Amino acid sequence: MYKIFAHSHKGTIMNTKRHLYPLFVLCTLLLLISACGYTTIKHGVSISDDRIARSIIDGKTTKQEVLLEFGAPTKTVDNEKMFFYEWTEESEMKIPLYKGKTTYINQLSIVFDESGVVKNHRISEIAAGSQRSIGETQTP
Protein backbone atom coordinates (compact mmCIF):
# COMPACT_ATOMS: atom_id res chain seq x y z
CA MET A 1 0.00 0.00 0.00
CA TYR A 2 2.85 2.38 0.73
CA LYS A 3 4.32 1.83 -2.73
CA ILE A 4 1.01 2.64 -4.39
CA PHE A 5 0.71 5.87 -2.41
CA ALA A 6 4.29 6.89 -3.19
CA HIS A 7 3.80 6.17 -6.88
CA SER A 8 0.50 8.01 -6.91
CA HIS A 9 2.01 10.96 -5.01
CA LYS A 10 4.96 11.18 -7.44
CA GLY A 11 2.54 11.32 -10.39
CA THR A 12 0.71 14.20 -8.72
CA ILE A 13 3.95 16.17 -8.37
CA MET A 14 4.77 15.59 -12.04
CA ASN A 15 1.26 16.70 -13.07
CA THR A 16 1.60 19.81 -10.91
CA LYS A 17 4.95 20.70 -12.56
CA ARG A 18 3.41 20.20 -15.99
CA HIS A 19 0.58 22.60 -15.12
CA LEU A 20 2.91 25.19 -13.57
CA TYR A 21 5.13 25.49 -16.66
CA PRO A 22 2.54 27.35 -18.80
CA LEU A 23 1.80 29.60 -15.82
CA PHE A 24 5.52 30.36 -15.47
CA VAL A 25 5.79 31.18 -19.20
CA LEU A 26 2.71 33.42 -19.00
CA CYS A 27 4.07 35.30 -15.97
CA THR A 28 7.42 35.78 -17.71
CA LEU A 29 5.72 37.19 -20.82
CA LEU A 30 3.58 39.53 -18.73
CA LEU A 31 6.69 40.79 -16.95
CA LEU A 32 8.41 41.51 -20.27
CA ILE A 33 5.35 43.25 -21.70
CA SER A 34 4.96 45.38 -18.58
CA ALA A 35 8.47 46.71 -19.22
CA CYS A 36 7.31 48.02 -22.63
CA GLY A 37 6.48 51.64 -23.25
CA TYR A 38 4.95 53.69 -26.03
CA THR A 39 4.90 57.49 -26.07
CA THR A 40 3.72 60.06 -28.58
CA ILE A 41 4.73 63.73 -28.65
CA LYS A 42 2.99 66.23 -30.92
CA HIS A 43 4.24 69.68 -31.96
CA GLY A 44 1.94 72.13 -33.68
CA VAL A 45 -1.73 71.75 -34.58
CA SER A 46 -2.60 69.01 -37.05
CA ILE A 47 -4.52 70.17 -40.12
CA SER A 48 -6.60 67.49 -41.82
CA ASP A 49 -6.72 66.99 -45.58
CA ASP A 50 -10.50 67.50 -45.46
CA ARG A 51 -10.14 70.86 -43.75
CA ILE A 52 -7.57 71.98 -46.33
CA ALA A 53 -9.80 70.85 -49.21
CA ARG A 54 -12.79 72.77 -47.75
CA SER A 55 -10.82 75.91 -46.90
CA ILE A 56 -8.32 76.49 -49.72
CA ILE A 57 -9.31 76.87 -53.36
CA ASP A 58 -6.51 77.89 -55.71
CA GLY A 59 -7.33 81.16 -57.50
CA LYS A 60 -10.13 82.02 -55.06
CA THR A 61 -9.12 81.88 -51.37
CA THR A 62 -7.47 85.06 -50.04
CA LYS A 63 -4.57 85.44 -47.62
CA GLN A 64 -6.98 86.92 -45.05
CA GLU A 65 -9.25 83.85 -45.31
CA VAL A 66 -6.26 81.55 -44.80
CA LEU A 67 -5.22 83.51 -41.71
CA LEU A 68 -8.77 83.37 -40.31
CA GLU A 69 -9.03 79.62 -40.92
CA PHE A 70 -5.56 78.42 -39.84
CA GLY A 71 -4.14 81.27 -37.77
CA ALA A 72 -0.60 82.60 -37.98
CA PRO A 73 1.71 80.45 -40.12
CA THR A 74 4.71 78.65 -38.68
CA LYS A 75 6.94 80.44 -41.20
CA THR A 76 6.62 82.98 -44.02
CA VAL A 77 8.93 83.60 -46.98
CA ASP A 78 9.36 86.26 -49.67
CA ASN A 79 7.47 89.10 -47.95
CA GLU A 80 4.63 86.77 -46.93
CA LYS A 81 4.03 85.48 -50.47
CA MET A 82 4.50 81.98 -49.07
CA PHE A 83 2.99 80.58 -45.88
CA PHE A 84 4.11 77.37 -44.20
CA TYR A 85 2.21 75.49 -41.51
CA GLU A 86 4.13 72.64 -39.88
CA TRP A 87 3.20 69.99 -37.35
CA THR A 88 5.04 66.90 -36.21
CA GLU A 89 4.25 63.71 -34.35
CA GLU A 90 6.98 61.63 -32.78
CA SER A 91 6.24 58.11 -31.55
CA GLU A 92 8.67 56.05 -29.51
CA MET A 93 8.38 52.40 -28.53
CA LYS A 94 10.57 50.82 -25.87
CA ILE A 95 10.64 47.13 -25.12
CA PRO A 96 13.47 45.17 -23.51
CA LEU A 97 16.56 45.27 -25.76
CA TYR A 98 14.81 47.36 -28.45
CA LYS A 99 14.02 51.00 -28.94
CA GLY A 100 12.35 52.44 -32.04
CA LYS A 101 11.33 55.97 -32.97
CA THR A 102 9.23 57.29 -35.87
CA THR A 103 8.72 60.96 -36.69
CA TYR A 104 5.98 62.22 -38.98
CA ILE A 105 6.52 65.71 -40.38
CA ASN A 106 3.62 67.42 -42.12
CA GLN A 107 3.81 70.74 -43.92
CA LEU A 108 1.18 72.82 -45.68
CA SER A 109 2.74 75.24 -48.21
CA ILE A 110 0.65 78.05 -49.66
CA VAL A 111 1.83 80.41 -52.43
CA PHE A 112 -0.03 83.69 -52.95
CA ASP A 113 -0.10 85.82 -56.10
CA GLU A 114 0.59 89.59 -56.12
CA SER A 115 -3.01 90.39 -55.10
CA GLY A 116 -2.97 88.05 -52.06
CA VAL A 117 -5.01 85.21 -53.58
CA VAL A 118 -3.87 81.59 -53.27
CA LYS A 119 -1.91 80.70 -56.39
CA ASN A 120 -1.32 77.08 -55.32
CA HIS A 121 -0.98 74.98 -52.20
CA ARG A 122 0.50 71.62 -51.28
CA ILE A 123 0.67 69.33 -48.30
CA SER A 124 3.80 67.26 -47.71
CA GLU A 125 4.13 64.30 -45.38
CA ILE A 126 7.43 62.77 -44.39
CA ALA A 127 7.94 59.73 -42.15
CA ALA A 128 11.39 59.18 -40.75
CA GLY A 129 12.09 56.15 -38.58
CA SER A 130 15.05 54.87 -36.65
CA GLN A 131 15.61 51.90 -34.45
CA ARG A 132 18.40 50.64 -32.27
CA SER A 133 18.94 48.37 -29.33
CA ILE A 134 19.04 50.00 -25.91
CA GLY A 135 22.67 49.14 -25.24
CA GLU A 136 23.89 50.41 -28.63
CA THR A 137 25.91 53.63 -28.75
CA GLN A 138 25.24 56.24 -31.40
CA THR A 139 28.02 57.72 -33.47
CA PRO A 140 27.77 61.14 -35.08
Coordinates of C-alpha atoms in Angstrom, one line a residue:
M1 CA 0.0 0.0 0.0
Y2 CA 2.8 2.4 0.7
K3 CA 4.3 1.8 -2.7
I4 CA 1.0 2.6 -4.4
F5 CA 0.7 5.9 -2.4
A6 CA 4.3 6.9 -3.2
H7 CA 3.8 6.2 -6.9
S8 CA 0.5 8.0 -6.9
H9 CA 2.0 11.0 -5.0
K10 CA 5.0 11.2 -7.4
G11 CA 2.5 11.3 -10.4
T12 CA 0.7 14.2 -8.7
I13 CA 3.9 16.2 -8.4
M14 CA 4.8 15.6 -12.0
N15 CA 1.3 16.7 -13.1
T16 CA 1.6 19.8 -10.9
K17 CA 4.9 20.7 -12.6
R18 CA 3.4 20.2 -16.0
H19 CA 0.6 22.6 -15.1
L20 CA 2.9 25.2 -13.6
Y21 CA 5.1 25.5 -16.7
P22 CA 2.5 27.4 -18.8
L23 CA 1.8 29.6 -15.8
F24 CA 5.5 30.4 -15.5
V25 CA 5.8 31.2 -19.2
L26 CA 2.7 33.4 -19.0
C27 CA 4.1 35.3 -16.0
T28 CA 7.4 35.8 -17.7
L29 CA 5.7 37.2 -20.8
L30 CA 3.6 39.5 -18.7
L31 CA 6.7 40.8 -17.0
L32 CA 8.4 41.5 -20.3
I33 CA 5.3 43.3 -21.7
S34 CA 5.0 45.4 -18.6
A35 CA 8.5 46.7 -19.2
C36 CA 7.3 48.0 -22.6
G37 CA 6.5 51.6 -23.3
Y38 CA 4.9 53.7 -26.0
T39 CA 4.9 57.5 -26.1
T40 CA 3.7 60.1 -28.6
I41 CA 4.7 63.7 -28.7
K42 CA 3.0 66.2 -30.9
H43 CA 4.2 69.7 -32.0
G44 CA 1.9 72.1 -33.7
V45 CA -1.7 71.7 -34.6
S46 CA -2.6 69.0 -37.0
I47 CA -4.5 70.2 -40.1
S48 CA -6.6 67.5 -41.8
D49 CA -6.7 67.0 -45.6
D50 CA -10.5 67.5 -45.5
R51 CA -10.1 70.9 -43.7
I52 CA -7.6 72.0 -46.3
A53 CA -9.8 70.9 -49.2
R54 CA -12.8 72.8 -47.8
S55 CA -10.8 75.9 -46.9
I56 CA -8.3 76.5 -49.7
I57 CA -9.3 76.9 -53.4
D58 CA -6.5 77.9 -55.7
G59 CA -7.3 81.2 -57.5
K60 CA -10.1 82.0 -55.1
T61 CA -9.1 81.9 -51.4
T62 CA -7.5 85.1 -50.0
K63 CA -4.6 85.4 -47.6
Q64 CA -7.0 86.9 -45.1
E65 CA -9.3 83.8 -45.3
V66 CA -6.3 81.5 -44.8
L67 CA -5.2 83.5 -41.7
L68 CA -8.8 83.4 -40.3
E69 CA -9.0 79.6 -40.9
F70 CA -5.6 78.4 -39.8
G71 CA -4.1 81.3 -37.8
A72 CA -0.6 82.6 -38.0
P73 CA 1.7 80.5 -40.1
T74 CA 4.7 78.6 -38.7
K75 CA 6.9 80.4 -41.2
T76 CA 6.6 83.0 -44.0
V77 CA 8.9 83.6 -47.0
D78 CA 9.4 86.3 -49.7
N79 CA 7.5 89.1 -48.0
E80 CA 4.6 86.8 -46.9
K81 CA 4.0 85.5 -50.5
M82 CA 4.5 82.0 -49.1
F83 CA 3.0 80.6 -45.9
F84 CA 4.1 77.4 -44.2
Y85 CA 2.2 75.5 -41.5
E86 CA 4.1 72.6 -39.9
W87 CA 3.2 70.0 -37.3
T88 CA 5.0 66.9 -36.2
E89 CA 4.3 63.7 -34.4
E90 CA 7.0 61.6 -32.8
S91 CA 6.2 58.1 -31.5
E92 CA 8.7 56.0 -29.5
M93 CA 8.4 52.4 -28.5
K94 CA 10.6 50.8 -25.9
I95 CA 10.6 47.1 -25.1
P96 CA 13.5 45.2 -23.5
L97 CA 16.6 45.3 -25.8
Y98 CA 14.8 47.4 -28.4
K99 CA 14.0 51.0 -28.9
G100 CA 12.4 52.4 -32.0
K101 CA 11.3 56.0 -33.0
T102 CA 9.2 57.3 -35.9
T103 CA 8.7 61.0 -36.7
Y104 CA 6.0 62.2 -39.0
I105 CA 6.5 65.7 -40.4
N106 CA 3.6 67.4 -42.1
Q107 CA 3.8 70.7 -43.9
L108 CA 1.2 72.8 -45.7
S109 CA 2.7 75.2 -48.2
I110 CA 0.7 78.1 -49.7
V111 CA 1.8 80.4 -52.4
F112 CA 0.0 83.7 -53.0
D113 CA -0.1 85.8 -56.1
E114 CA 0.6 89.6 -56.1
S115 CA -3.0 90.4 -55.1
G116 CA -3.0 88.1 -52.1
V117 CA -5.0 85.2 -53.6
V118 CA -3.9 81.6 -53.3
K119 CA -1.9 80.7 -56.4
N120 CA -1.3 77.1 -55.3
H121 CA -1.0 75.0 -52.2
R122 CA 0.5 71.6 -51.3
I123 CA 0.7 69.3 -48.3
S124 CA 3.8 67.3 -47.7
E125 CA 4.1 64.3 -45.4
I126 CA 7.4 62.8 -44.4
A127 CA 7.9 59.7 -42.1
A128 CA 11.4 59.2 -40.7
G129 CA 12.1 56.2 -38.6
S130 CA 15.0 54.9 -36.7
Q131 CA 15.6 51.9 -34.5
R132 CA 18.4 50.6 -32.3
S133 CA 18.9 48.4 -29.3
I134 CA 19.0 50.0 -25.9
G135 CA 22.7 49.1 -25.2
E136 CA 23.9 50.4 -28.6
T137 CA 25.9 53.6 -28.8
Q138 CA 25.2 56.2 -31.4
T139 CA 28.0 57.7 -33.5
P140 CA 27.8 61.1 -35.1

